[in-house]
PDB file of C-alpha atoms in Angstrom:
ATOM      1  CA  UNK A 639      24.216 -32.423  -3.169  1.00 46.00           C
ATOM      2  CA  UNK A 640      23.282 -29.042  -4.645  1.00 48.00           C
ATOM      3  CA  UNK A 641      19.635 -28.345  -5.442  1.00 48.00           C
ATOM      4  CA  UNK A 642      18.867 -27.460  -9.020  1.00 49.00           C
ATOM      5  CA  UNK A 643      15.963 -25.628 -10.630  1.00 52.00           C
ATOM      6  CA  UNK A 644      14.491 -28.974 -11.664  1.00 53.00           C
ATOM      7  CA  UNK A 645      14.091 -30.302  -8.121  1.00 52.00           C
ATOM      8  CA  UNK A 646      10.627 -30.860  -6.666  1.00 55.00           C
ATOM      9  CA  UNK A 647      10.905 -28.028  -4.120  1.00 64.00           C
ATOM     10  CA  UNK A 648       9.136 -24.811  -5.075  1.00 71.00           C
ATOM     11  CA  UNK A 649       9.605 -21.393  -3.550  1.00 59.00           C
ATOM     12  CA  UNK A 650       6.561 -19.857  -1.962  1.00 62.00           C
ATOM     13  CA  UNK A 651       6.219 -16.276  -0.828  1.00 58.00           C
ATOM     14  CA  UNK A 652       5.438 -15.807   2.850  1.00 58.00           C
ATOM     15  CA  UNK A 653       3.515 -12.743   3.991  1.00 55.00           C
ATOM     16  CA  UNK A 654       5.185 -11.201   7.038  1.00 63.00           C
ATOM     17  CA  UNK A 655       2.084  -9.352   8.254  1.00 77.00           C
ATOM     18  CA  UNK A 656      -1.691  -9.637   7.905  1.00 85.00           C
ATOM     19  CA  UNK A 657      -2.854  -7.632   4.898  1.00 88.00           C
ATOM     20  CA  UNK A 658      -6.174  -5.805   5.154  1.00 91.00           C
ATOM     21  CA  UNK A 659      -8.085  -5.095   1.934  1.00 92.00           C
ATOM     22  CA  UNK A 660     -10.673  -2.315   1.692  1.00 90.00           C
ATOM     23  CA  UNK A 661     -14.013  -2.708  -0.119  1.00 86.00           C
ATOM     24  CA  UNK A 662     -13.822   0.903  -1.361  1.00 84.00           C
ATOM     25  CA  UNK A 663     -10.927   3.291  -1.900  1.00 83.00           C
ATOM     26  CA  UNK A 664      -9.896   5.029   1.319  1.00 93.00           C
ATOM     27  CA  UNK A 665      -8.732   8.621   0.867  1.00 96.00           C
ATOM     28  CA  UNK A 666      -5.287   9.286   2.355  1.00 97.00           C
ATOM     29  CA  UNK A 667      -2.511  11.847   2.082  1.00 97.00           C
ATOM     30  CA  UNK A 668       0.763  10.899   0.372  1.00 97.00           C
ATOM     31  CA  UNK A 669       3.388  13.605   0.919  1.00 97.00           C
ATOM     32  CA  UNK A 670       0.533  16.098   1.382  1.00 96.00           C
ATOM     33  CA  UNK A 671      -1.300  15.098  -1.829  1.00 96.00           C
ATOM     34  CA  UNK A 672      -4.670  13.297  -1.816  1.00 96.00           C
ATOM     35  CA  UNK A 673      -4.353   9.658  -2.763  1.00 96.00           C
ATOM     36  CA  UNK A 674      -6.204   6.375  -2.319  1.00 95.00           C
ATOM     37  CA  UNK A 675      -5.358   3.366  -0.170  1.00 96.00           C
ATOM     38  CA  UNK A 676      -6.217  -0.131  -1.457  1.00 93.00           C
ATOM     39  CA  UNK A 677      -4.669  -2.399   1.145  1.00 94.00           C
ATOM     40  CA  UNK A 678      -2.490  -2.097   4.204  1.00 95.00           C
ATOM     41  CA  UNK A 679      -0.543  -4.194   6.693  1.00 94.00           C
ATOM     42  CA  UNK A 680       1.786  -3.363   9.541  1.00 92.00           C
ATOM     43  CA  UNK A 681       4.621  -3.847   7.020  1.00 94.00           C
ATOM     44  CA  UNK A 682       3.349  -1.634   4.184  1.00 96.00           C
ATOM     45  CA  UNK A 683       0.549  -0.667   1.824  1.00 96.00           C
ATOM     46  CA  UNK A 684      -0.603  -0.356  -1.762  1.00 96.00           C
ATOM     47  CA  UNK A 685      -1.745   3.105  -2.782  1.00 96.00           C
ATOM     48  CA  UNK A 686      -2.500   5.323  -5.765  1.00 95.00           C
ATOM     49  CA  UNK A 687      -1.456   8.955  -6.153  1.00 96.00           C
ATOM     50  CA  UNK A 688      -1.732  11.564  -8.909  1.00 94.00           C
ATOM     51  CA  UNK A 689       1.742  12.796  -7.894  1.00 94.00           C
ATOM     52  CA  UNK A 690       4.805  11.180  -9.464  1.00 94.00           C
ATOM     53  CA  UNK A 691       6.139   8.331  -7.332  1.00 96.00           C
ATOM     54  CA  UNK A 692       9.534   6.723  -7.895  1.00 96.00           C
ATOM     55  CA  UNK A 693      11.077   3.484  -6.612  1.00 97.00           C
ATOM     56  CA  UNK A 694      13.277   3.865  -3.505  1.00 97.00           C
ATOM     57  CA  UNK A 695      11.784   7.282  -2.690  1.00 97.00           C
ATOM     58  CA  UNK A 696      10.742   7.903   0.919  1.00 98.00           C
ATOM     59  CA  UNK A 697       7.085   8.880   1.330  1.00 97.00           C
ATOM     60  CA  UNK A 698       4.949  10.035   4.236  1.00 98.00           C
ATOM     61  CA  UNK A 699       1.470   8.513   4.348  1.00 98.00           C
ATOM     62  CA  UNK A 700      -1.237  10.007   6.566  1.00 97.00           C
ATOM     63  CA  UNK A 701      -4.212   7.771   7.373  1.00 96.00           C
ATOM     64  CA  UNK A 702      -7.384   9.675   8.311  1.00 93.00           C
ATOM     65  CA  UNK A 703      -8.872   9.201  11.756  1.00 86.00           C
ATOM     66  CA  UNK A 704     -11.613  10.731  13.865  1.00 83.00           C
ATOM     67  CA  UNK A 705      -9.089  11.145  16.689  1.00 84.00           C
ATOM     68  CA  UNK A 706      -5.442  11.506  15.657  1.00 89.00           C
ATOM     69  CA  UNK A 707      -4.426  10.713  12.058  1.00 93.00           C
ATOM     70  CA  UNK A 708      -1.952   7.834  11.762  1.00 95.00           C
ATOM     71  CA  UNK A 709       1.371   8.922  10.235  1.00 97.00           C
ATOM     72  CA  UNK A 710       3.506   6.312   8.469  1.00 97.00           C
ATOM     73  CA  UNK A 711       6.852   6.677   6.723  1.00 98.00           C
ATOM     74  CA  UNK A 712       7.948   4.207   4.101  1.00 98.00           C
ATOM     75  CA  UNK A 713      10.001   3.468   1.030  1.00 98.00           C
ATOM     76  CA  UNK A 714       8.476   2.856  -2.402  1.00 98.00           C
ATOM     77  CA  UNK A 715       9.405  -0.684  -3.470  1.00 97.00           C
ATOM     78  CA  UNK A 716       7.531  -0.776  -6.795  1.00 97.00           C
ATOM     79  CA  UNK A 717       5.546   1.672  -8.913  1.00 97.00           C
ATOM     80  CA  UNK A 718       3.351   1.407 -11.984  1.00 96.00           C
ATOM     81  CA  UNK A 719       1.887   4.209 -14.100  1.00 94.00           C
ATOM     82  CA  UNK A 720      -1.839   3.663 -14.647  1.00 90.00           C
ATOM     83  CA  UNK A 721      -3.536   5.181 -17.670  1.00 85.00           C
ATOM     84  CA  UNK A 722      -6.552   7.383 -16.935  1.00 81.00           C
ATOM     85  CA  UNK A 723      -9.835   5.508 -16.507  1.00 75.00           C
ATOM     86  CA  UNK A 724     -11.776   8.281 -18.254  1.00 78.00           C
ATOM     87  CA  UNK A 725     -10.927  10.582 -21.119  1.00 78.00           C
ATOM     88  CA  UNK A 726      -9.609  13.925 -19.913  1.00 75.00           C
ATOM     89  CA  UNK A 727      -8.366  12.524 -16.583  1.00 81.00           C
ATOM     90  CA  UNK A 728      -4.699  12.430 -15.640  1.00 84.00           C
ATOM     91  CA  UNK A 729      -2.736   9.198 -15.188  1.00 88.00           C
ATOM     92  CA  UNK A 730      -2.076   7.983 -11.644  1.00 93.00           C
ATOM     93  CA  UNK A 731       0.783   6.138  -9.996  1.00 95.00           C
ATOM     94  CA  UNK A 732       0.072   2.851  -8.178  1.00 96.00           C
ATOM     95  CA  UNK A 733       2.804   1.944  -5.705  1.00 97.00           C
ATOM     96  CA  UNK A 734       3.786  -0.548  -3.067  1.00 97.00           C
ATOM     97  CA  UNK A 735       5.230   1.002   0.083  1.00 98.00           C
ATOM     98  CA  UNK A 736       7.321  -0.794   2.697  1.00 97.00           C
ATOM     99  CA  UNK A 737       6.929   1.008   6.032  1.00 97.00           C
ATOM    100  CA  UNK A 738      10.121   2.045   7.781  1.00 97.00           C
ATOM    101  CA  UNK A 739       8.362   3.883  10.623  1.00 96.00           C
ATOM    102  CA  UNK A 740       4.744   3.094  11.495  1.00 95.00           C
ATOM    103  CA  UNK A 741       2.610   2.290  14.536  1.00 94.00           C
ATOM    104  CA  UNK A 742       1.540  -1.323  13.882  1.00 93.00           C
ATOM    105  CA  UNK A 743      -1.230  -1.279  16.483  1.00 93.00           C
ATOM    106  CA  UNK A 744      -2.681   1.984  15.109  1.00 94.00           C
ATOM    107  CA  UNK A 745      -2.567   0.600  11.530  1.00 94.00           C
ATOM    108  CA  UNK A 746      -4.483  -2.542  12.511  1.00 91.00           C
ATOM    109  CA  UNK A 747      -7.043  -0.488  14.461  1.00 91.00           C
ATOM    110  CA  UNK A 748      -7.443   1.828  11.432  1.00 93.00           C
ATOM    111  CA  UNK A 749      -8.025  -1.153   9.111  1.00 91.00           C
ATOM    112  CA  UNK A 750     -10.620  -2.711  11.420  1.00 89.00           C
ATOM    113  CA  UNK A 751     -12.470   0.630  11.854  1.00 88.00           C
ATOM    114  CA  UNK A 752     -12.616   1.025   8.057  1.00 88.00           C
ATOM    115  CA  UNK A 753     -14.171  -2.414   7.631  1.00 81.00           C
ATOM    116  CA  UNK A 754     -11.185  -3.988   5.934  1.00 80.00           C
ATOM    117  CA  UNK A 755     -10.942  -7.738   5.664  1.00 81.00           C
ATOM    118  CA  UNK A 756      -7.804  -9.799   6.045  1.00 76.00           C
TER     119      UNK A 756
END
């Protein structure tokens, strides 16, 4: 028997890694431009940048640290243009990044140090 859309089973998304959410914006570098980090996991992050971001583009994210900054490389999986919050400000790009090269242990340590909650 083939399942149809009307069957009782529903699809549910499953998070592959613990996501850490920050109480305040965390300043980061996205391809050398200042941006803000909203949440992060070992698999990716959500960020905002004033620089144009496009789906499928590869980006380099640098997380600040007292010791050695944490460098992550990833691919933009979605992007949304946000209108400026205040008159005279420029629009920003909010994006979801899937990491292709990142130190999972360093990311989790960074999140904990910054007071993020999972």
